[in-house]
Amino acid sequence: MHDMSAHAVQHGAPTSFLRKHVFSLDHKVIGKQYYALALVAVFVGMFLSWLMRIHLGWGSFAIPGLHLLSKTGAPGDVMTPEYYLQLMTMHGTIMVFFVLTTAPFAAFGNFFLPIQVGAEDMPFPHFNMMSFWVTFVAFLVLVASFLVPDGPTLGGWTQYAPLSAVGSVSGPGQGLGVVLWASSIAIFCIGQLLGSLNFITTTLDMRTRGMSLMRLPLSAWAWFITSVMGLTAFAVLMPACILLILDHVAGTSFFVPSNLVINGQILPHSGGSTLLWQHLFWFFGHPEVYIAIVPGMGIVSHVLITNMRRPMLSHKVLIYSMGSLAVLSYMVYGHHMFVSGMNPYSSLAFSFPTLVITIPSAIIVLIWLGSLYGSKLRINAASLFALGFVSMFISGGISGFFLAQPSIDIMLHATYFVVGHFHLVMGVAAMFGIFAGTYFWFPKMTGRMMSEPLGKLHFWLSFVGAYCIFMPFHYLGIAGNVRRYQAFTDDYLIPLIPVHKFITIAALFTGAAQLIFLYNLIHSRFKGAPAPDNPWEGTSLEWSTATPPPHNNFGDTMPVVYHDPYQYSIEGASTDFVMQTSPEQLKNPHEEK
Amino acid sequence: MAKIFAVTIILIAIGSAIPIVMHTWDMPQDISTHGPLIDEQFKDTMLEAGISFLASQLLLAFFIWKFSDPKPGAKIKSFPGGAAGLVIAAFVLVGTEVLALGVFGAKAWASVYFAPPAANAMPVQVQAGQFAFYFRYPGPDGKFGPIHVDQINEANANFFGIDTTHDQDSKDDIVTAEMAIPVNREIHLLMHSKDVGHSFFVPELRVQQDFVPGLDLSIHFTATKVGKYEIVCTQLCGLGHYNMKAYLEVMSQEDYDNWIKQQAALQ
Amino acid sequence: MATTVHEAPKIELDRLPRTGSGNGGWRNLVPSDGDLRRIKDHSPMPASTGIWVGLASITMTFAAFTSALIVRQGGAPDWQHISLPPVLYFNTLLILASSITLELGRRDVARFMGGLRGRVASPVRWLYITLFLGVLFVAGQTFAWLELRSQGFGLSTNVSYSFFYVLTVAHALHLLGGLGGMVRVIAKLNKSVLRRSTLDATSRYWHFMGALWLYLLLLLWMKL
């Protein structure tokens, strides 16, 4: 017997096509829409990176058809310096916002958080629907900058002032291109805030009977922690973008100081602070990278546990560690600004929490490793990507040791070392988290299984390929290879070009391997083997309901939760795993330490 | 497949370490007085990072090898010490390691930034603008004349906008496109940006510092080895960013005196 | 749509105890013996949590604007002092009054819920007045902006004016959201489908807008 009305969501099953598939209030459809957006975005972003890498390895190479993308940017199919920077800016912006913030958090979170807490839907379905369409509009606004005469902005995804704030006098794309960029991001922020609103209220208010906070799966905790970060981080980025837009269109001088001379003109601005932009941006920017990785940590933990047939050594420690990452992430942002001209005492002040944040990261990795010990590890595409995440996170995280120290940052700031670091953690580890989640949850989301052999092939090519691409970045950085260069003309950089060529080839191969994933995704969607309700023998609530879940997630009866989320391999239990909804009483449940 | 995966991880870990151990791509040689502290810090960090990296990847590989494809009836085992042990290990090992790095690294940082320039440091001004560096020496009077932005005229090579007619201090200023400094002499580098953000990076000198438009800041350093080095811009400044560079020549005091005399004559 | 004095609108009470969803914490765990009779349900209504979440993010946004103002003012010598248009003080009284009228409205609605139907002719009346005061506030702010503009002080005149406009316009835009919420509450009340949590959440937002305005006024007065 249940009472649906008190927290009940107000929408019944939709009937029209538009309501079912386009303007849906159903969190599952919204999650799939976000996934589709991220899928499109990642292939656009990856395509841009191919163009960049080809140009870096072979600068005068005429890429066939490039002039179709931009006549001014690639006359005769050879990329101009400014076009390289424009592609680079769009690559970074699309990947960070529309892939890494969207897929692990908005896509999987929207689909699975309500189910994992035992709710029918999120409490504000209209806001939820709006959050997707607002994000979609933001994507369109961003991509529109490819179509304007001067092209997109070339200032990097970080858009430092005054380059970003003074208008087209500072370079092609710096006029309308910047305004479109800043507008897109401001719109994106609104979408994220609406999403965070739903995630937080779902986790706190919509849990089913018996589902205490500590009984939530680690993926649910990760989404909850991420949504709290998003709430505070995006709420700071939006005003920053608004002020930037005003500097462009309203003649204000928030970020532009006096007496700047560009192209022979003295700019009319006065008194603005370029460092102010950096402070505002990085106050958002550092939590943002944790927003990109924490959902992956939750997903990977969840996938690993199911495939290890045992819970993590401590559920609580992982939750507290992820929480500590979130809290500390606000105190470290100045490590992006060590040599920015900020007070050098501030640099030291920021470096200490940056070093300290390695401790919760290390705890998380050690708990993962320690939980692997003595487990009954199953190898499949999902667990391979989850384990790959661990390896990549170790590699990427350790290069952080160097960058956390201002004295070493003197040598590594703005070099390929930084680019290698963040690509390993974001571009690879976070992506692997998305892949792990996809292979794991595709059956539940679509009712069909993906191809395991293709999944494993995808894994092998991606794992080896990604290391081939991004490990050399660190060596280039140590040698002093500066980033955001479209060509290497300096005496000391010319000997490094062969390394770039190697990286480019690795990147093209690894990129091509992603087409295997795309094929697997699309083919399985229509032709995959029908999936059972619980293909991986999981314990959490998503496996207790039908595949795919019905409109209100659980059918006629809301679930009742009797157990902690990961009761695998219990002594004396009747099966290898005990689902959260199973009324079986356990004599020796895994204790929550 | 698990065992192949484990071996792959080990191969990748060792393979990644090889170029580091073999110093295949190293930091350029250090020619500065504060460089040894930075290099020492880097070496210590690389050692600790290398050990952590290899240990954790090998452990990951070993556990994947050992605990995959379990025999039927295998029992779950708990890691000795459990979660508590690992948390303590993290705090003790990682915590002391990072705090040590932090405390000792602070010394290296302090040697660059917390000591004021020596009283007899030689002042040189560098101006960064899209897409070139220009340098100004104060001449015998030791003073830099004021910058008038409305008088900047690239065509006439008046990059700084100095007014030699009306400003007494500007009359003996020397403007060059190359930076030359005497060896073993402390330089007080005044940094000014004409337009957007730029950065001053000389790897050999172990110096990297952003220019801040609207805020003139300065750094100081001493070069210890004669030679020709590149100054490159590392803060994205527009389409010519990749090409924005100048040469730094460290000369003997005698060569430098000749050079500055020649430059003065060219003004 | 106005109510008549003859037909009192009905308010949905929250039904307690709720069964079937929500779980307040470890006390409400399903015991391993499966006996569910001891379970109580204490989750707050999502609208309540939701509004706090929204207010938190709005606070962060204005915190960002505030720190931008402080940094910007500290850094440059070109800060021009503004004399705040006097109408702002009048607008402040309006918004404070609207909080009072909102509470009067809520008291009336509560009386209905308590069954004192005869005593309250029109519980929606004070809500209409609140709405009207809110609209007047926005009109008053517009008057302030136009007045400054006519004196030649625009967005780009000086950075102090830039912040003045940015802060007051941002506040007014958020207040418009509050007006929308109030319209929704009144409409639901008139159709007898207003939930208490909706009214509470909207009221919290409204009062927050008043408090935020007081903070901004203080900030502008101190800094500009």
PDB file of C-alpha atoms in Angstrom, chain B residues 64-154:
ATOM      1  CA  ILE B  64      43.751  -7.530 -11.299  1.00  0.00           C
ATOM      2  CA  TRP B  65      45.975 -10.483 -12.097  1.00  0.00           C
ATOM      3  CA  LYS B  66      45.419 -12.235  -8.799  1.00  0.00           C
ATOM      4  CA  PHE B  67      41.767 -11.669  -8.078  1.00  0.00           C
ATOM      5  CA  SER B  68      40.097 -11.991 -11.435  1.00  0.00           C
ATOM      6  CA  ASP B  69      38.591 -15.226 -12.757  1.00  0.00           C
ATOM      7  CA  PRO B  70      37.908 -16.502  -9.256  1.00  0.00           C
ATOM      8  CA  LYS B  71      37.570 -20.195  -8.616  1.00  0.00           C
ATOM      9  CA  PRO B  72      34.049 -21.288  -7.754  1.00  0.00           C
ATOM     10  CA  GLY B  73      33.610 -21.251  -4.001  1.00  0.00           C
ATOM     11  CA  ALA B  74      36.283 -18.581  -3.515  1.00  0.00           C
ATOM     12  CA  LYS B  75      35.676 -16.386  -0.529  1.00  0.00           C
ATOM     13  CA  ILE B  76      35.934 -12.640  -0.279  1.00  0.00           C
ATOM     14  CA  LYS B  77      38.922 -11.489   1.737  1.00  0.00           C
ATOM     15  CA  SER B  78      39.418  -8.170   3.384  1.00  0.00           C
ATOM     16  CA  PHE B  79      42.559  -6.149   2.885  1.00  0.00           C
ATOM     17  CA  PRO B  80      44.686  -6.411   6.012  1.00  0.00           C
ATOM     18  CA  GLY B  81      44.131  -3.357   8.114  1.00  0.00           C
ATOM     19  CA  GLY B  82      40.878  -2.640   6.340  1.00  0.00           C
ATOM     20  CA  ALA B  83      39.766   0.816   5.408  1.00  0.00           C
ATOM     21  CA  ALA B  84      41.147   2.312   8.591  1.00  0.00           C
ATOM     22  CA  GLY B  85      44.625   1.128   7.746  1.00  0.00           C
ATOM     23  CA  LEU B  86      44.446   2.627   4.280  1.00  0.00           C
ATOM     24  CA  VAL B  87      43.151   5.937   5.551  1.00  0.00           C
ATOM     25  CA  ILE B  88      45.980   6.101   8.046  1.00  0.00           C
ATOM     26  CA  ALA B  89      48.440   5.140   5.307  1.00  0.00           C
ATOM     27  CA  ALA B  90      47.098   7.926   3.111  1.00  0.00           C
ATOM     28  CA  PHE B  91      47.363  10.514   5.829  1.00  0.00           C
ATOM     29  CA  VAL B  92      50.786   9.411   6.955  1.00  0.00           C
ATOM     30  CA  LEU B  93      52.462   8.612   3.659  1.00  0.00           C
ATOM     31  CA  VAL B  94      50.795  10.988   1.294  1.00  0.00           C
ATOM     32  CA  GLY B  95      50.263  13.626   3.923  1.00  0.00           C
ATOM     33  CA  THR B  96      53.867  13.817   5.029  1.00  0.00           C
ATOM     34  CA  GLU B  97      55.087  13.611   1.462  1.00  0.00           C
ATOM     35  CA  VAL B  98      53.010  16.499   0.260  1.00  0.00           C
ATOM     36  CA  LEU B  99      53.621  18.607   3.312  1.00  0.00           C
ATOM     37  CA  ALA B 100      57.345  18.035   2.973  1.00  0.00           C
ATOM     38  CA  LEU B 101      57.179  19.032  -0.655  1.00  0.00           C
ATOM     39  CA  GLY B 102      55.136  22.043   0.276  1.00  0.00           C
ATOM     40  CA  VAL B 103      57.419  23.222   3.045  1.00  0.00           C
ATOM     41  CA  PHE B 104      60.628  22.739   1.102  1.00  0.00           C
ATOM     42  CA  GLY B 105      59.098  24.058  -2.054  1.00  0.00           C
ATOM     43  CA  ALA B 106      58.184  27.203  -0.206  1.00  0.00           C
ATOM     44  CA  LYS B 107      61.893  27.855   0.182  1.00  0.00           C
ATOM     45  CA  ALA B 108      62.430  27.686  -3.551  1.00  0.00           C
ATOM     46  CA  TRP B 109      59.468  29.971  -4.131  1.00  0.00           C
ATOM     47  CA  ALA B 110      60.632  32.384  -1.472  1.00  0.00           C
ATOM     48  CA  SER B 111      64.050  32.650  -3.040  1.00  0.00           C
ATOM     49  CA  VAL B 112      62.401  33.938  -6.191  1.00  0.00           C
ATOM     50  CA  TYR B 113      59.606  36.088  -4.851  1.00  0.00           C
ATOM     51  CA  PHE B 114      60.036  37.002  -1.228  1.00  0.00           C
ATOM     52  CA  ALA B 115      63.408  38.651  -1.384  1.00  0.00           C
ATOM     53  CA  PRO B 116      63.458  42.182  -2.764  1.00  0.00           C
ATOM     54  CA  PRO B 117      65.889  42.971  -5.576  1.00  0.00           C
ATOM     55  CA  ALA B 118      69.390  43.927  -4.525  1.00  0.00           C
ATOM     56  CA  ALA B 119      70.063  47.635  -4.276  1.00  0.00           C
ATOM     57  CA  ASN B 120      72.543  47.470  -7.139  1.00  0.00           C
ATOM     58  CA  ALA B 121      70.404  45.263  -9.387  1.00  0.00           C
ATOM     59  CA  MET B 122      70.449  46.466 -12.957  1.00  0.00           C
ATOM     60  CA  PRO B 123      67.031  47.642 -14.066  1.00  0.00           C
ATOM     61  CA  VAL B 124      65.691  46.629 -17.459  1.00  0.00           C
ATOM     62  CA  GLN B 125      62.138  47.176 -18.630  1.00  0.00           C
ATOM     63  CA  VAL B 126      60.343  44.751 -20.919  1.00  0.00           C
ATOM     64  CA  GLN B 127      57.161  45.644 -22.731  1.00  0.00           C
ATOM     65  CA  ALA B 128      54.972  42.885 -24.129  1.00  0.00           C
ATOM     66  CA  GLY B 129      52.522  43.663 -26.873  1.00  0.00           C
ATOM     67  CA  GLN B 130      50.856  41.776 -29.664  1.00  0.00           C
ATOM     68  CA  PHE B 131      53.184  40.070 -30.809  1.00  0.00           C
ATOM     69  CA  ALA B 132      56.660  41.173 -29.763  1.00  0.00           C
ATOM     70  CA  PHE B 133      58.800  41.956 -26.741  1.00  0.00           C
ATOM     71  CA  TYR B 134      60.714  45.225 -26.581  1.00  0.00           C
ATOM     72  CA  PHE B 135      63.239  46.210 -23.987  1.00  0.00           C
ATOM     73  CA  ARG B 136      64.302  49.497 -22.491  1.00  0.00           C
ATOM     74  CA  TYR B 137      67.439  50.354 -20.613  1.00  0.00           C
ATOM     75  CA  PRO B 138      67.476  53.483 -18.458  1.00  0.00           C
ATOM     76  CA  GLY B 139      70.801  54.773 -19.665  1.00  0.00           C
ATOM     77  CA  PRO B 140      73.402  56.568 -17.516  1.00  0.00           C
ATOM     78  CA  ASP B 141      70.833  58.480 -15.478  1.00  0.00           C
ATOM     79  CA  GLY B 142      69.414  55.176 -14.242  1.00  0.00           C
ATOM     80  CA  LYS B 143      65.861  56.428 -14.688  1.00  0.00           C
ATOM     81  CA  PHE B 144      63.157  55.412 -17.110  1.00  0.00           C
ATOM     82  CA  GLY B 145      61.252  58.224 -18.742  1.00  0.00           C
ATOM     83  CA  PRO B 146      57.458  58.120 -18.611  1.00  0.00           C
ATOM     84  CA  ILE B 147      55.397  56.209 -21.161  1.00  0.00           C
ATOM     85  CA  HIS B 148      52.906  58.204 -23.243  1.00  0.00           C
ATOM     86  CA  VAL B 149      50.512  55.796 -24.857  1.00  0.00           C
ATOM     87  CA  ASP B 150      49.372  58.379 -27.326  1.00  0.00           C
ATOM     88  CA  GLN B 151      52.911  58.640 -28.648  1.00  0.00           C
ATOM     89  CA  ILE B 152      53.437  54.963 -29.314  1.00  0.00           C
ATOM     90  CA  ASN B 153      54.432  54.729 -32.943  1.00  0.00           C
ATOM     91  CA  GLU B 154      55.599  51.390 -34.238  1.00  0.00           C
TER      92      GLU B 154
END
